[in-house]
Every structure is written in structure tokens, then in C-alpha cells.
Short mmCIF file of C-alpha atoms in Angstrom, two decimals:
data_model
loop_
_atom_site.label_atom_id
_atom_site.label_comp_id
_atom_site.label_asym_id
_atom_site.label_seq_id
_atom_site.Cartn_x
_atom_site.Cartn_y
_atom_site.Cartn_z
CA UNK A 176 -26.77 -16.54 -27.40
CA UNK A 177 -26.27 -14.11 -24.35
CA UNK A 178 -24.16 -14.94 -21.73
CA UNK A 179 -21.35 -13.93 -19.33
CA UNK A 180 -18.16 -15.10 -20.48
CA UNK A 181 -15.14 -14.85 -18.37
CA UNK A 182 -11.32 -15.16 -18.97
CA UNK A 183 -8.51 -16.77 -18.64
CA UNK A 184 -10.16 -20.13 -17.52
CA UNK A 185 -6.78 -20.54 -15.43
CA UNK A 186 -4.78 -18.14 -13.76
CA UNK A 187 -2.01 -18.22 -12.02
CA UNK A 188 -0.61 -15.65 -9.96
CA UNK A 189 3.01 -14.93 -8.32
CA UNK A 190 3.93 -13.25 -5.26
CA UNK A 191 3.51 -9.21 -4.75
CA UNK A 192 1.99 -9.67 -8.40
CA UNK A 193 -1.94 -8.26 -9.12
CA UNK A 194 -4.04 -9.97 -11.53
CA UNK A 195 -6.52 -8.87 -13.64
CA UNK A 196 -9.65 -11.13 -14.08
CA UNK A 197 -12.20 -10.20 -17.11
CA UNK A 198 -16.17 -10.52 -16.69
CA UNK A 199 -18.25 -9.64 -19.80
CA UNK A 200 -21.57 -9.77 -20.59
CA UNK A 201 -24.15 -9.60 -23.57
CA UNK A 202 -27.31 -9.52 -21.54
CA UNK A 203 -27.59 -5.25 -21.53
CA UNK A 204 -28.21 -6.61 -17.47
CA UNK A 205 -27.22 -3.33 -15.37
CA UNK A 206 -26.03 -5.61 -11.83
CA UNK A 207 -23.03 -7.16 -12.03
CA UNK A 208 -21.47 -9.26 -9.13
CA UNK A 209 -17.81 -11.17 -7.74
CA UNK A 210 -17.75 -13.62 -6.18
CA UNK A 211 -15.22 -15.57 -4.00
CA UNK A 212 -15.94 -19.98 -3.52
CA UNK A 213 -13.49 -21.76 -1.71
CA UNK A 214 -13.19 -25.56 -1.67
CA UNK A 215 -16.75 -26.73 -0.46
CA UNK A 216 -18.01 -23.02 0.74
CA UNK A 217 -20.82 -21.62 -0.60
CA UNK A 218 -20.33 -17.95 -2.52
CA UNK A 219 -19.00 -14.42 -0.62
CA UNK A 220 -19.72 -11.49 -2.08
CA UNK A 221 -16.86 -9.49 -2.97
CA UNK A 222 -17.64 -6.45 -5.28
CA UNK A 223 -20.86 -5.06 -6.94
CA UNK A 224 -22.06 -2.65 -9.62
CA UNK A 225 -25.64 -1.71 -9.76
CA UNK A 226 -25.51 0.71 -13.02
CA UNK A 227 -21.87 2.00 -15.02
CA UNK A 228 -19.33 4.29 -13.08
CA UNK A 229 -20.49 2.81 -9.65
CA UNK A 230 -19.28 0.16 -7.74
CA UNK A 231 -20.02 -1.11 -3.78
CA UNK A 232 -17.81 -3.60 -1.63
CA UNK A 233 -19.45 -6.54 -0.79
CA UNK A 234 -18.74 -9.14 2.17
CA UNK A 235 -14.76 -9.41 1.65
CA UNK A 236 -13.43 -6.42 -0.97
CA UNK A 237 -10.49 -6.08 1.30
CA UNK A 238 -7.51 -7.12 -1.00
CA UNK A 239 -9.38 -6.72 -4.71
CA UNK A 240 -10.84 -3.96 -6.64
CA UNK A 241 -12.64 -3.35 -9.48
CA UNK A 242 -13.76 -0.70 -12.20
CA UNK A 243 -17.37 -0.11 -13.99
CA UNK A 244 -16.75 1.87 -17.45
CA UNK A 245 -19.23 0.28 -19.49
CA UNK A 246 -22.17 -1.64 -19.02
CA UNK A 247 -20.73 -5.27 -20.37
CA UNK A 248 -17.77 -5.37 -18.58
CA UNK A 249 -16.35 -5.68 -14.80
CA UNK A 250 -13.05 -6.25 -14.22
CA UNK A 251 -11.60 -7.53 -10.95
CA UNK A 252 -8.54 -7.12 -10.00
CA UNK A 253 -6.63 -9.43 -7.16
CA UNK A 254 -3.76 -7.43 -5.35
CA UNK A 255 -0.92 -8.25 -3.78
CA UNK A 256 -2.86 -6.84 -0.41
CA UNK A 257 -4.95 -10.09 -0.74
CA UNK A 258 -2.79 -13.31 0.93
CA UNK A 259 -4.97 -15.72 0.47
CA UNK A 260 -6.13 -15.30 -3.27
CA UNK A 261 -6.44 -18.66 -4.26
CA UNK A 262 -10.21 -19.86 -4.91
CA UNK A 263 -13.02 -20.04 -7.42
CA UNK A 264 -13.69 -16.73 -8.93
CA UNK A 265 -17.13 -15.96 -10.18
CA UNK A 266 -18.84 -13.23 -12.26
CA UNK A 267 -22.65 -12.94 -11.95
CA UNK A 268 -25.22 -10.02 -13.71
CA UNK A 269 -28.83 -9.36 -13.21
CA UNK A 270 -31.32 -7.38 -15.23
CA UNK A 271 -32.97 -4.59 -12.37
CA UNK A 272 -30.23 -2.29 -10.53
CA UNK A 273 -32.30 -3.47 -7.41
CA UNK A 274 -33.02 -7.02 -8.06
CA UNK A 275 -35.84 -8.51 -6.24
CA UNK A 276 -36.92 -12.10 -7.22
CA UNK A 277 -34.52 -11.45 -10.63
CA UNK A 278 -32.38 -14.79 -11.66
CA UNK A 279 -28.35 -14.13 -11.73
CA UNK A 280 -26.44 -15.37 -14.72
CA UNK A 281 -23.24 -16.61 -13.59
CA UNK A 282 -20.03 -17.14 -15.87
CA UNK A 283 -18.04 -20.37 -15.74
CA UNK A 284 -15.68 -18.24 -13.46
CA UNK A 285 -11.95 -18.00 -13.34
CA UNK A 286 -9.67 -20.50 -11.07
CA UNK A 287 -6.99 -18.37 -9.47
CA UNK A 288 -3.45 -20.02 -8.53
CA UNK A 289 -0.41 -18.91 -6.32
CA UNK A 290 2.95 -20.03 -7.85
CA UNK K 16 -30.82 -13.44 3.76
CA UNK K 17 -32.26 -15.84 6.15
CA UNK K 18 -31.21 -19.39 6.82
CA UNK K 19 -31.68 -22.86 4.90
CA UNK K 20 -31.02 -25.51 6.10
CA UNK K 21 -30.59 -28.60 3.35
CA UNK K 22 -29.65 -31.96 3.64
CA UNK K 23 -26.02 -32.87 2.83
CA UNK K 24 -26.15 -35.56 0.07
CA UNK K 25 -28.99 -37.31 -1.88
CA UNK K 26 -28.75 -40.27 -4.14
CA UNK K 27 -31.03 -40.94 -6.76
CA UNK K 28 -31.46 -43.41 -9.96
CA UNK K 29 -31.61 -42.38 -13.45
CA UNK K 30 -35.23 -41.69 -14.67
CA UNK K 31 -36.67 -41.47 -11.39
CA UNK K 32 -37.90 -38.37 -9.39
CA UNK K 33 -35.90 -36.61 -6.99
CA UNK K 34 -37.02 -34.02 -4.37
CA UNK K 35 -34.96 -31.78 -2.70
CA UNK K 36 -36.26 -30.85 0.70
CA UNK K 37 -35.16 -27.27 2.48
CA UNK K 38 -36.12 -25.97 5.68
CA UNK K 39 -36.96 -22.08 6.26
CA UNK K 40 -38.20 -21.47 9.18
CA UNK K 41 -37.80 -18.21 9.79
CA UNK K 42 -38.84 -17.15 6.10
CA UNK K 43 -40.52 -13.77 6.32
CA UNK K 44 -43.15 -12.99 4.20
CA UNK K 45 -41.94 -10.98 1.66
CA UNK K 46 -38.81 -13.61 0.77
CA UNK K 47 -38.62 -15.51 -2.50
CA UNK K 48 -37.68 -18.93 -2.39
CA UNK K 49 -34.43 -19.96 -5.36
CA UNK K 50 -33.05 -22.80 -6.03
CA UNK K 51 -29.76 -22.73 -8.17
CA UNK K 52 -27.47 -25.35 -8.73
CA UNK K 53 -23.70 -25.64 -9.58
CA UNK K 54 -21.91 -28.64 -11.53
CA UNK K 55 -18.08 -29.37 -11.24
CA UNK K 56 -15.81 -26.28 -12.15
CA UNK K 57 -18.62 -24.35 -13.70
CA UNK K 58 -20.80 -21.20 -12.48
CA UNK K 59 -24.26 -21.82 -10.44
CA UNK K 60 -27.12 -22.15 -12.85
CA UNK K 61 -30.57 -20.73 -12.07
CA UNK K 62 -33.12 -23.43 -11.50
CA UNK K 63 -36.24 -21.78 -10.34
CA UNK K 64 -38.15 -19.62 -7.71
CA UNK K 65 -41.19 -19.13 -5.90
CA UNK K 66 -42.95 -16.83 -3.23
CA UNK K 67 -46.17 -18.98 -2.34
CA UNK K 68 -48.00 -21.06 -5.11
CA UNK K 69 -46.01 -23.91 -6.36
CA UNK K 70 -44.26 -23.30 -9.82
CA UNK K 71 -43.15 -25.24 -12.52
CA UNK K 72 -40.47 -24.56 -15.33
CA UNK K 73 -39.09 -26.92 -17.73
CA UNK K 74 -35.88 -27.62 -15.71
CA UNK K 75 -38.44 -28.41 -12.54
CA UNK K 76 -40.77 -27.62 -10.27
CA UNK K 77 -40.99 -25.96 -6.88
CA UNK K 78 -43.60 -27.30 -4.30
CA UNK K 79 -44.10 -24.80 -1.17
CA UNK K 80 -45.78 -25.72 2.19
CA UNK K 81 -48.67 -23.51 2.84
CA UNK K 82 -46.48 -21.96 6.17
CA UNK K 83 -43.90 -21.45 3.74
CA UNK K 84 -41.22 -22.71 6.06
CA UNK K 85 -40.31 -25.60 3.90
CA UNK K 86 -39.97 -26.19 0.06
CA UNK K 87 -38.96 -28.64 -1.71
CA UNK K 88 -37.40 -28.58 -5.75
CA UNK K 89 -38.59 -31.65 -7.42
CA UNK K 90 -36.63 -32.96 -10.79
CA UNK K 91 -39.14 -35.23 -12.25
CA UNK K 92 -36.87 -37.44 -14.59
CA UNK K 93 -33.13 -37.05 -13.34
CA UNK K 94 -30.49 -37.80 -15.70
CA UNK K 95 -26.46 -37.98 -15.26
CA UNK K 96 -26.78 -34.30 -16.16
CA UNK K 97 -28.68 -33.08 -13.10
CA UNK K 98 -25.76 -34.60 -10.44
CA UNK K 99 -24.88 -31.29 -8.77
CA UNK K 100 -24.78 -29.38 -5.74
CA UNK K 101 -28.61 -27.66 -5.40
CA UNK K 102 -28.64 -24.56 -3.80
CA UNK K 103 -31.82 -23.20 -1.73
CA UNK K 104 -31.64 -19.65 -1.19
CA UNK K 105 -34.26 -16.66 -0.20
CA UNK K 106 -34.42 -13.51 -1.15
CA UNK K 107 -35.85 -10.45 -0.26
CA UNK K 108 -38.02 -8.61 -2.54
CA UNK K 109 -36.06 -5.23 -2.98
CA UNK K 110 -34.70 -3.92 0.57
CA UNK K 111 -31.17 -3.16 0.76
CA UNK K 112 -29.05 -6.64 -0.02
CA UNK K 113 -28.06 -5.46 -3.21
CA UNK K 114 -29.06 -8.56 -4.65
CA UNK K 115 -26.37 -10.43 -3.27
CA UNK K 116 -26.70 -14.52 -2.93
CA UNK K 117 -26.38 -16.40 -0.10
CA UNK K 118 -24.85 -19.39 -0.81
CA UNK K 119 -25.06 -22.26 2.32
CA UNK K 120 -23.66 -25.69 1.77
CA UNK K 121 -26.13 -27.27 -0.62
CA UNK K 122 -27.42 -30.40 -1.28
CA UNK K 123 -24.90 -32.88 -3.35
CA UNK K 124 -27.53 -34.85 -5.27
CA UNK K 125 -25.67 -38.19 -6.84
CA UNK K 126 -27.13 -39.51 -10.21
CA UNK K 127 -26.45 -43.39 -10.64
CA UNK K 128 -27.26 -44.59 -14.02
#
């Protein structure tokens, strides 16, 4: 079945130390999406890719980054820049490069950790 | 995206209908209407959407008021599986949001067997 998987499940993190989150995705879906949820919030957009070898900053990129080489995958990555990294991290794609009324397809998302 | 406004919690029984009420007043006319939900630890899940007739899927169906400022997600038969926080969200058909979700607070909806 197609899906978004993303890995590890668990992640934990220690100071001035980036992380590396993995998002892929069997769907041939050209959007991809981060996401941040913290404890009872609602999603923030942090990052988004429309079509390969491009990439936007969403609501809060400050402190993360991300690369677009091919089509199934979009890594984030959490930098020591971001002090509060700790929250619910979540992977999303969609079929159009301009969705409209187009469903996302989440992942089960990552749980990031400070030691 | 323009503001929902959902109740906080809902309890229901096993078996028996829910509906999920959401305000959106200042809906414009070009929005869609989605409703996604999210269990414990896992991603959101899409549920269904709508612009102005009511629709039905096999997860549920979506009833819209004829102003369109209020829907409301109805789960016909809920089980222990469909205790979850419901999201009501609108959308904008193309423009320049990049497809981004709004997630508000959602709806906890409590399943008791």
C-alpha cells in the first residue's frame, strides 16, 4: 500500500547537536509538508516542497532546514539554532503542486527529545 | 485560512451517531470545508470535504448549511476506533497558501463502550 513512512519513531537529541528526521513517500504526490505540534496545539507549518529541487519556509523555518532531491523523500533537519526543538514532528504530501480541495497524507511523524 | 470555531469535547456511546458541529462564519465562497482527525501519537487522517452539497464517504458524511457558515461531520455508528481529536479546517481553492493546513484546537470526541 502507499503511504508516507517516517523514521526513527523516537528521537532524541543533545545539546549544539542537529538531527536529521526522514519523510518518504510512495504516493508519486509532488507537495510535501513539516510540520511542528506541540502538546495540545494544532499543526505550524514549517517547510514545504511543491515539485523536486525546490523548497519554501513555512510559518516557523527559523532553526530547521530541509533538502528536495527526489520526489519521495524530504528530509528535515533540526539545528542547534532551534532552542526549543522538542515537539511532534509531522510529514504530510499531496498529489497537485498547488493543492486546492486535495487530501494530505500524513506520516505517523517523529517525536523529538532534548537530553 | 479562515477561522473555525469547534466545540472542545464531545462524548458519545458506542453504536450511536455523533455529529460534530463547526462554525464558519466568515467562510468565503470559494473555501472547501475538511475535516481530518488525529488519534494518540499518530499523524492526522483525512476524513472528508465539501464546498456546498452535503457529501458522504464511507468513513462519514458532511452536512453543510445552505449559508455555508456552519457544517457539521456526522459518524453514523461510532466505535472505540473513532475517539479522536476532529479537525474542521477550510481551504481555499488554489490562491497562494501553498496548501498549508490550519490546524485550530479540535474537537476531542470520547467513545464510551
Amino acid at each position: 500500500d502507499g503511504g508516507i513512512t517516517q523514521s526513527p519513531k523516537y528521537l532524541f537529541r543533545k545539546e549544539g547537536q542537529n538531527v536529521t528526521l526522514s519523510c518518504e513517500q510512495n504516493l508519486n504526490h509532488d507537495a510535501m509538508y513539516w510540520y511542528r505540534q506541540d502538546p495540545g496545539q494544532g499543526l505550524r507549518l514549517i517547510y514545504y516542497s511543491q515539485i523536486v529541487n525546490d523548497f519554501q519556509k513555512g510559518d516557523i523555518a527559523e532553526g530547521y532546514s530541509v533538502s528536495r532531491e527526489k520526489k519521495e523523500s524530504f528530509p528535515l533537519t533540526v539545528t542547534s539554532a532551534q532552542k526549543n526543538p522538542t515537539a511532534f514532528y509531522l510529514c504530510a504530501s499531496t498529489d497537485s503542486p498547488v493543492p486546492s480541495n486535495q487530501p494530505q497524507h500524513f506520516g505517523d511523524g517523529t517525536r523529538l527529545s532534548i537530553l | 485560512d479562515a477561522k473555525t470555531t469547534q466545540p472542545n469535547s464531545m462524548e458519545s456511546n458506542e453504536e450511536e451517531p455523533v455529529h460534530l458541529p463547526c462554525n464558519h462564519s466568515t467562510i468565503s465562497g470559494t473555501d472547501y470545508i475538511h475535516w481530518y482527525r488525529q488519534l494518540p501519537s499518530q499523524g492526522p487522517e483525512y476524513v472528508i470535504h465539501g464546498l456546498t452539497s452535503n457529501v458522504n464517504n464511507r468513513m462519514a458524511s458532511l452536512a453543510i448549511a445552505e449559508d455555508r457558515k456552519s457544517s457539521t461531520l456526522i459518524l453514523h455508528r461510532a466505535t472505540l476506533r473513532d475517539a479522536a481529536v476532529y479537525y474542521c479546517i477550510l481551504r481555499i481553492a488554489g490562491g497562494t497558501s501553498y496548501g498549508k493546513l490550519t490546524f485550530g484546537q479540535g474537537t476531542i470526541l470520547t467513545v464510551h463502550p
